Amino acid sequence: MNVVHTLKVIAQTLNMGEDLSTMLQPVLEKLLEVTNHDTGWIFLIEDHRHQLVAHHGLPSGLEHRSKLMCEGGCWCKDKCMNGQLKKAANIMECRRIERARELGRPTNGLTHHATVPIFAGDRTYGLINIASVDKNHFSNEELEVLETVALQIGAAIYRLKQEEKKQELARMDERNRLARDLHDSVNQLLFSVSLTAKGIKDKGKDTNVNEAIDLIGEVSSEALLKLKQIIWQTSTEELEDGMVAAIHRYAALIGIKVNVKGDGNVQLPSKVERNVWRIIQESINNCSKHSGEKSVDLHFDRDGFNWKISIKDFGCGFSPQDHSIFSGDGFLNMRTRAHEIGATFNMKSAPDQGTVISISIPLAPIEQNIFRTKKERE
């Protein structure tokens, strides 16, 4: 087994992964393969509590409901949390293996393991433990490989933690935007209904109220439509039938006709698909609110290793010198979402010439990850 090649595969898996629980298992298996060892397990540690997130080749005495692995303390965890474990420890007796033997459970001859802390900066995230039957010494080369992988895992965990923080900030921004939308649209419309109803009441027995009643009906219908739009914008189920179906449903809801060309149903990771959908949704919204037109052209195109999307309306457009457009929430949200998925984003417009929004998503890393995941399942 080529060590350099395996480390490269591990790095790619960690770099593309979005979920620790799914990406650490293949990483551990590759690590055991390249070091030619039988057994391994990974603990993540937070608030002095550990979680078994990956394991391979555990003896049945330890694997039994994973209870011995998931409960209680152990020497490697204690040393790690006390700051005594700063680098790979060559051989360490295992309290969990001892417990299994005391309970009469098979341990397949395992007695010791190597322990490697998972670091990123000054933060400890967990441990990698590696063991083999009758193994009583790990070479410096083996420990260097273990430490290299531990550093890669630490960097990946740090990246995902930062991504979680960004997503939480994005959720807060979304909640704030939702609150503004409710205030600016539905709240104002319902306030108008309230005032109109009060006016009717003040008229007493005046029979000339049909016009006011018609107004209440119109405003109530508009408020209901706005509320449906906001619910659609925050729903997590709209993409179940594919991107194109979601586009047509949402466009019909707000009274826009979308002319779709090309294949809009490309297999994408959920994060990429969700951000692409939000950009298209915001573009359709802009057409409804600002362009004065009731139709848009939406074009999907595969260009080499990029998936290109353009959304064009034929409305009033705007001047590129109008900086208020580029500082608004809609534009900033679209640009931010494109940046989060490594896509390029561009918006062009001119007075009386409509607006074109273009995004280009690099597919090569996405497809490599999908292919690798399929191979691992096979």
Short mmCIF file of C-alpha atoms in Angstrom, two decimals:
data_model
loop_
_atom_site.label_atom_id
_atom_site.label_comp_id
_atom_site.label_asym_id
_atom_site.label_seq_id
_atom_site.Cartn_x
_atom_site.Cartn_y
_atom_site.Cartn_z
CA MET A 1 0.00 0.00 0.00
CA ASN A 2 1.36 3.40 -1.00
CA VAL A 3 1.38 5.49 2.19
CA VAL A 4 1.51 8.84 0.38
CA HIS A 5 -1.42 7.86 -1.86
CA THR A 6 -3.49 6.69 1.12
CA LEU A 7 -2.80 9.89 3.04
CA LYS A 8 -3.92 11.83 -0.04
CA VAL A 9 -7.18 9.82 -0.21
CA ILE A 10 -7.75 10.42 3.51
CA ALA A 11 -7.13 14.15 3.07
CA GLN A 12 -9.60 14.31 0.17
CA THR A 13 -12.24 12.45 2.18
CA LEU A 14 -11.83 14.81 5.12
CA ASN A 15 -11.75 17.90 2.92
CA MET A 16 -14.99 17.04 1.10
CA GLY A 17 -16.86 15.61 4.10
CA GLU A 18 -19.80 17.46 5.61
CA ASP A 19 -20.61 15.05 8.45
CA LEU A 20 -18.13 13.64 10.97
CA SER A 21 -20.18 10.52 11.67
CA THR A 22 -19.94 9.39 8.03
CA MET A 23 -16.46 10.54 7.04
CA LEU A 24 -14.39 9.26 9.99
CA GLN A 25 -15.32 5.59 9.48
CA PRO A 26 -13.71 5.29 6.00
CA VAL A 27 -10.75 7.35 7.24
CA LEU A 28 -10.16 4.90 10.10
CA GLU A 29 -10.41 1.91 7.77
CA LYS A 30 -7.89 3.44 5.35
CA LEU A 31 -5.55 4.20 8.26
CA LEU A 32 -5.67 0.59 9.48
CA GLU A 33 -5.07 -0.62 5.94
CA VAL A 34 -1.95 1.49 5.41
CA THR A 35 -0.49 0.70 8.86
CA ASN A 36 -1.43 -3.01 8.62
CA HIS A 37 -3.20 -3.14 11.98
CA ASP A 38 -6.28 -5.07 13.06
CA THR A 39 -8.29 -2.78 15.29
CA GLY A 40 -8.98 0.90 15.72
CA TRP A 41 -11.48 3.30 17.23
CA ILE A 42 -11.96 7.05 17.38
CA PHE A 43 -13.35 9.01 20.31
CA LEU A 44 -14.47 12.61 20.05
CA ILE A 45 -14.36 14.45 23.37
CA GLU A 46 -16.38 17.49 24.36
CA ASP A 47 -17.12 18.85 27.84
CA HIS A 48 -15.18 15.88 29.31
CA ARG A 49 -17.62 13.44 27.69
CA HIS A 50 -16.53 11.08 24.94
CA GLN A 51 -18.40 9.69 21.95
CA LEU A 52 -17.41 6.64 19.93
CA VAL A 53 -17.72 7.92 16.34
CA ALA A 54 -15.85 5.21 14.40
CA HIS A 55 -14.51 1.72 15.04
CA HIS A 56 -13.22 -1.23 13.05
CA GLY A 57 -12.20 -4.76 14.00
CA LEU A 58 -13.22 -4.51 17.66
CA PRO A 59 -13.30 -7.86 19.50
CA SER A 60 -16.83 -9.03 20.22
CA GLY A 61 -16.21 -8.48 23.93
CA LEU A 62 -15.77 -4.77 23.32
CA GLU A 63 -18.25 -4.42 20.51
CA HIS A 64 -21.14 -5.86 22.56
CA ARG A 65 -23.63 -2.98 22.21
CA SER A 66 -20.48 -0.80 22.38
CA LYS A 67 -21.31 -0.36 26.08
CA LEU A 68 -17.77 -0.86 27.32
CA MET A 69 -16.56 1.58 24.67
CA CYS A 70 -19.15 4.26 25.35
CA GLU A 71 -19.43 4.32 29.13
CA GLY A 72 -17.00 5.12 31.91
CA GLY A 73 -13.51 6.57 31.86
CA CYS A 74 -10.20 5.24 30.61
CA TRP A 75 -6.53 6.09 30.98
CA CYS A 76 -6.06 7.47 27.47
CA LYS A 77 -9.03 9.80 27.83
CA ASP A 78 -7.90 10.91 31.31
CA LYS A 79 -4.37 11.68 30.10
CA CYS A 80 -5.73 13.57 27.13
CA MET A 81 -8.08 15.72 29.21
CA ASN A 82 -5.39 16.36 31.85
CA GLY A 83 -3.00 17.69 29.21
CA GLN A 84 -0.56 14.80 29.63
CA LEU A 85 -1.02 13.47 26.10
CA LYS A 86 0.62 15.85 23.64
CA LYS A 87 1.72 13.38 20.97
CA ALA A 88 1.31 9.76 19.95
CA ALA A 89 1.80 7.39 22.89
CA ASN A 90 3.53 4.21 21.78
CA ILE A 91 1.91 1.59 23.98
CA MET A 92 -0.77 2.15 26.58
CA GLU A 93 -2.63 -0.37 28.71
CA CYS A 94 -6.36 -0.19 28.10
CA ARG A 95 -8.83 -0.05 30.98
CA ARG A 96 -11.68 -0.97 28.63
CA ILE A 97 -9.90 -4.14 27.49
CA GLU A 98 -9.23 -5.03 31.14
CA ARG A 99 -12.93 -4.59 31.97
CA ALA A 100 -13.89 -6.89 29.10
CA ARG A 101 -11.50 -9.58 30.36
CA GLU A 102 -12.84 -9.23 33.92
CA LEU A 103 -16.35 -9.80 32.55
CA GLY A 104 -15.17 -12.90 30.71
CA ARG A 105 -15.67 -11.39 27.29
CA PRO A 106 -13.32 -12.24 24.41
CA THR A 107 -10.66 -9.66 23.58
CA ASN A 108 -8.87 -11.66 20.86
CA GLY A 109 -5.53 -11.26 22.62
CA LEU A 110 -5.56 -7.44 22.62
CA THR A 111 -3.89 -5.92 25.67
CA HIS A 112 -2.48 -2.54 24.63
CA HIS A 113 -2.99 0.15 22.01
CA ALA A 114 -1.29 3.21 20.60
CA THR A 115 -3.07 6.49 21.33
CA VAL A 116 -2.90 9.65 19.24
CA PRO A 117 -4.56 12.92 20.31
CA ILE A 118 -6.61 14.81 17.74
CA PHE A 119 -5.64 18.49 17.89
CA ALA A 120 -6.33 21.71 16.05
CA GLY A 121 -4.46 24.69 17.47
CA ASP A 122 -4.74 24.51 21.26
CA ARG A 123 -8.03 22.58 21.17
CA THR A 124 -8.23 18.83 21.78
CA TYR A 125 -11.07 17.17 19.88
CA GLY A 126 -10.52 13.50 20.62
CA LEU A 127 -8.36 10.39 20.26
CA ILE A 128 -7.40 7.73 17.75
CA ASN A 129 -6.57 4.33 19.25
CA ILE A 130 -4.88 1.62 17.17
CA ALA A 131 -4.17 -1.97 18.25
CA SER A 132 -3.13 -5.38 16.93
CA VAL A 133 -2.96 -8.82 18.47
CA ASP A 134 0.37 -9.38 20.27
CA LYS A 135 1.53 -5.90 19.21
CA ASN A 136 3.84 -4.44 21.85
CA HIS A 137 5.68 -1.74 19.93
CA PHE A 138 4.93 0.84 17.21
CA SER A 139 7.77 2.13 15.06
CA ASN A 140 8.48 5.84 14.68
CA GLU A 141 7.28 5.63 11.08
CA GLU A 142 3.94 4.19 12.21
CA LEU A 143 3.51 6.87 14.84
CA GLU A 144 4.31 9.58 12.30
CA VAL A 145 1.55 8.28 10.01
CA LEU A 146 -0.89 8.19 12.94
CA GLU A 147 0.00 11.74 13.96
CA THR A 148 -0.32 12.97 10.37
CA VAL A 149 -3.83 11.54 10.08
CA ALA A 150 -4.75 12.89 13.52
CA LEU A 151 -3.67 16.38 12.41
CA GLN A 152 -5.77 16.02 9.25
CA ILE A 153 -8.80 14.96 11.29
CA GLY A 154 -8.25 17.86 13.70
CA ALA A 155 -8.15 20.33 10.80
CA ALA A 156 -11.33 18.80 9.33
CA ILE A 157 -13.15 19.01 12.67
CA TYR A 158 -12.09 22.64 13.07
CA ARG A 159 -13.35 23.39 9.56
CA LEU A 160 -16.72 21.77 10.27
CA LYS A 161 -17.03 23.59 13.61
CA GLN A 162 -16.41 26.89 11.85
CA GLU A 163 -18.95 25.92 9.20
CA GLU A 164 -21.50 25.16 11.94
CA LYS A 165 -20.93 28.64 13.37
CA LYS A 166 -21.41 30.19 9.92
CA GLN A 167 -24.60 28.20 9.42
CA GLU A 168 -25.92 29.30 12.80
CA LEU A 169 -25.22 32.93 11.89
CA ALA A 170 -26.95 32.32 8.55
CA ARG A 171 -29.96 30.87 10.38
CA MET A 172 -30.06 33.94 12.62
CA ASP A 173 -29.90 36.19 9.55
CA GLU A 174 -32.70 34.14 7.97
CA ARG A 175 -34.85 34.51 11.09
CA ASN A 176 -34.19 38.25 11.12
CA ARG A 177 -35.07 38.48 7.43
CA LEU A 178 -38.24 36.50 8.06
CA ALA A 179 -39.19 38.87 10.87
CA ARG A 180 -38.61 41.85 8.58
CA ASP A 181 -40.65 40.26 5.80
CA LEU A 182 -43.52 39.55 8.17
CA HIS A 183 -43.41 43.12 9.45
CA ASP A 184 -43.09 44.75 6.05
CA SER A 185 -45.69 42.67 4.23
CA VAL A 186 -48.18 40.59 6.20
CA ASN A 187 -48.21 42.85 9.27
CA GLN A 188 -48.89 45.97 7.21
CA LEU A 189 -51.57 44.26 5.13
CA LEU A 190 -53.40 42.96 8.18
CA PHE A 191 -53.16 46.40 9.75
CA SER A 192 -54.92 47.75 6.65
CA VAL A 193 -57.65 45.13 7.08
CA SER A 194 -58.08 46.20 10.70
CA LEU A 195 -58.43 49.87 9.77
CA THR A 196 -60.89 49.10 6.98
CA ALA A 197 -63.00 46.92 9.27
CA LYS A 198 -63.03 49.69 11.88
CA GLY A 199 -64.18 52.13 9.19
CA ILE A 200 -67.08 49.86 8.28
CA LYS A 201 -68.09 49.61 11.91
CA ASP A 202 -68.03 53.40 12.25
CA LYS A 203 -70.44 53.70 9.33
CA GLY A 204 -73.09 51.98 11.40
CA LYS A 205 -76.08 51.15 9.27
CA ASP A 206 -74.69 52.80 6.14
CA THR A 207 -75.34 50.28 3.37
CA ASN A 208 -72.64 51.71 1.10
CA VAL A 209 -69.94 49.35 2.38
CA ASN A 210 -69.45 47.01 -0.59
CA GLU A 211 -66.31 48.82 -1.70
CA ALA A 212 -64.75 48.50 1.76
CA ILE A 213 -65.68 44.82 1.96
CA ASP A 214 -64.08 44.23 -1.45
CA LEU A 215 -60.94 45.94 -0.19
CA ILE A 216 -60.84 43.67 2.86
CA GLY A 217 -61.09 40.64 0.59
CA GLU A 218 -58.29 41.87 -1.69
CA VAL A 219 -55.94 42.80 1.15
CA SER A 220 -56.64 39.53 3.00
CA SER A 221 -55.87 37.53 -0.16
CA GLU A 222 -52.62 39.44 -0.64
CA ALA A 223 -51.65 38.86 2.99
CA LEU A 224 -52.33 35.13 2.59
CA LEU A 225 -50.18 35.01 -0.57
CA LYS A 226 -47.31 36.82 1.18
CA LEU A 227 -47.53 34.38 4.08
CA LYS A 228 -47.41 31.39 1.69
CA GLN A 229 -44.32 32.87 0.02
CA ILE A 230 -42.54 33.27 3.34
CA ILE A 231 -43.44 29.71 4.37
CA TRP A 232 -42.11 28.42 1.05
CA GLN A 233 -38.87 30.36 1.49
CA THR A 234 -38.21 28.71 4.86
CA SER A 235 -39.43 25.19 4.07
CA THR A 236 -36.93 22.29 4.05
CA GLU A 237 -39.11 19.93 1.98
CA GLU A 238 -39.54 21.89 -1.25
CA LEU A 239 -36.74 20.04 -3.09
CA GLU A 240 -38.05 16.51 -2.50
CA ASP A 241 -39.29 16.26 -6.12
CA GLY A 242 -36.21 17.89 -7.64
CA MET A 243 -35.01 21.39 -8.40
CA VAL A 244 -37.09 22.01 -11.54
CA ALA A 245 -40.37 20.90 -9.93
CA ALA A 246 -39.69 23.19 -6.95
CA ILE A 247 -38.97 26.12 -9.28
CA HIS A 248 -42.24 25.69 -11.17
CA ARG A 249 -44.29 25.32 -7.97
CA TYR A 250 -42.82 28.39 -6.35
CA ALA A 251 -43.06 30.50 -9.52
CA ALA A 252 -46.73 29.54 -9.92
CA LEU A 253 -47.36 30.57 -6.32
CA ILE A 254 -46.16 34.12 -6.94
CA GLY A 255 -47.57 34.41 -10.46
CA ILE A 256 -44.35 34.12 -12.49
CA LYS A 257 -43.88 31.95 -15.58
CA VAL A 258 -40.47 30.28 -15.77
CA ASN A 259 -39.14 29.04 -19.11
CA VAL A 260 -36.65 26.30 -18.21
CA LYS A 261 -33.99 25.11 -20.66
CA GLY A 262 -31.41 22.41 -19.99
CA ASP A 263 -31.12 19.84 -17.21
CA GLY A 264 -31.82 21.35 -13.81
CA ASN A 265 -31.73 18.08 -11.86
CA VAL A 266 -28.02 17.48 -11.24
CA GLN A 267 -26.96 15.28 -8.32
CA LEU A 268 -25.55 17.63 -5.69
CA PRO A 269 -24.72 17.49 -1.98
CA SER A 270 -27.63 18.85 0.07
CA LYS A 271 -25.74 22.00 1.07
CA VAL A 272 -24.91 22.89 -2.55
CA GLU A 273 -28.41 22.08 -3.79
CA ARG A 274 -30.02 24.14 -1.03
CA ASN A 275 -27.89 27.21 -1.75
CA VAL A 276 -28.44 26.99 -5.52
CA TRP A 277 -32.19 26.75 -4.91
CA ARG A 278 -32.19 29.81 -2.64
CA ILE A 279 -30.30 31.85 -5.25
CA ILE A 280 -32.81 30.90 -7.96
CA GLN A 281 -35.69 31.58 -5.58
CA GLU A 282 -34.36 35.05 -4.75
CA SER A 283 -33.92 35.76 -8.47
CA ILE A 284 -37.56 34.84 -9.17
CA ASN A 285 -38.62 37.02 -6.23
CA ASN A 286 -36.70 39.97 -7.66
CA CYS A 287 -38.48 39.55 -10.97
CA SER A 288 -41.84 39.56 -9.21
CA LYS A 289 -41.03 42.59 -7.06
CA HIS A 290 -38.95 44.86 -9.28
CA SER A 291 -38.85 43.97 -12.98
CA GLY A 292 -42.46 44.63 -13.90
CA GLU A 293 -42.46 41.36 -15.90
CA LYS A 294 -44.29 38.10 -15.25
CA SER A 295 -41.84 35.67 -16.86
CA VAL A 296 -38.17 34.71 -16.65
CA ASP A 297 -35.84 32.52 -18.70
CA LEU A 298 -33.90 29.96 -16.64
CA HIS A 299 -31.06 28.19 -18.44
CA PHE A 300 -29.03 25.25 -17.09
CA ASP A 301 -25.85 24.30 -18.95
CA ARG A 302 -23.04 21.80 -18.34
CA ASP A 303 -19.77 23.36 -19.51
CA GLY A 304 -16.88 20.98 -18.93
CA PHE A 305 -16.45 20.71 -15.18
CA ASN A 306 -18.88 23.54 -14.36
CA TRP A 307 -22.66 23.68 -14.02
CA LYS A 308 -23.79 27.09 -15.22
CA ILE A 309 -27.15 28.67 -14.41
CA SER A 310 -28.52 31.93 -15.77
CA ILE A 311 -31.78 33.64 -14.78
CA LYS A 312 -32.92 36.42 -17.11
CA ASP A 313 -35.92 38.72 -16.91
CA PHE A 314 -36.98 41.25 -19.51
CA GLY A 315 -38.12 43.98 -17.15
CA CYS A 316 -37.12 47.54 -16.41
CA GLY A 317 -33.56 46.69 -15.31
CA PHE A 318 -31.40 49.15 -13.39
CA SER A 319 -28.25 51.20 -13.77
CA PRO A 320 -24.96 49.54 -12.72
CA GLN A 321 -24.18 52.84 -10.99
CA ASP A 322 -27.14 52.32 -8.64
CA HIS A 323 -25.12 51.07 -5.68
CA SER A 324 -28.22 50.62 -3.52
CA ILE A 325 -29.00 47.46 -5.54
CA PHE A 326 -25.65 45.86 -4.69
CA SER A 327 -25.91 46.69 -0.99
CA GLY A 328 -29.43 45.27 -0.57
CA ASP A 329 -30.19 42.07 1.34
CA GLY A 330 -31.26 40.15 -1.77
CA PHE A 331 -28.02 40.68 -3.69
CA LEU A 332 -25.82 40.13 -0.63
CA ASN A 333 -27.67 36.90 0.28
CA MET A 334 -27.24 35.50 -3.23
CA ARG A 335 -23.55 36.39 -3.38
CA THR A 336 -22.93 34.91 0.09
CA ARG A 337 -24.69 31.66 -0.79
CA ALA A 338 -22.65 31.33 -3.99
CA HIS A 339 -19.41 31.92 -2.07
CA GLU A 340 -20.33 29.23 0.49
CA ILE A 341 -20.43 26.54 -2.21
CA GLY A 342 -17.38 27.77 -4.15
CA ALA A 343 -19.47 29.13 -7.02
CA THR A 344 -18.96 32.34 -8.97
CA PHE A 345 -21.82 34.85 -8.98
CA ASN A 346 -22.52 37.70 -11.37
CA MET A 347 -25.41 40.09 -11.95
CA LYS A 348 -25.72 42.30 -15.04
CA SER A 349 -28.39 44.86 -15.84
CA ALA A 350 -29.11 48.08 -17.70
CA PRO A 351 -32.16 50.37 -17.78
CA ASP A 352 -34.95 48.91 -19.96
CA GLN A 353 -32.82 45.84 -20.78
CA GLY A 354 -33.74 43.50 -17.97
CA THR A 355 -31.43 41.69 -15.55
CA VAL A 356 -29.31 38.54 -15.87
CA ILE A 357 -28.06 36.62 -12.83
CA SER A 358 -25.39 33.99 -13.52
CA ILE A 359 -23.80 31.40 -11.26
CA SER A 360 -21.19 28.77 -12.10
CA ILE A 361 -20.74 25.77 -9.80
CA PRO A 362 -17.53 23.67 -10.09
CA LEU A 363 -18.62 20.03 -10.38
CA ALA A 364 -15.26 18.21 -10.38
CA PRO A 365 -14.79 18.04 -6.56
CA ILE A 366 -18.50 17.30 -6.07
CA GLU A 367 -18.52 14.41 -8.56
CA GLN A 368 -15.26 12.99 -7.18
CA ASN A 369 -16.84 12.87 -3.72
CA ILE A 370 -20.05 11.26 -5.04
CA PHE A 371 -18.03 8.65 -6.97
CA ARG A 372 -15.87 7.88 -3.93
CA THR A 373 -18.97 7.49 -1.72
CA LYS A 374 -20.53 5.06 -4.22
CA LYS A 375 -17.30 3.02 -4.38
CA GLU A 376 -17.18 2.80 -0.58
CA ARG A 377 -20.79 1.58 -0.46
CA GLU A 378 -20.00 -1.10 -3.06
#
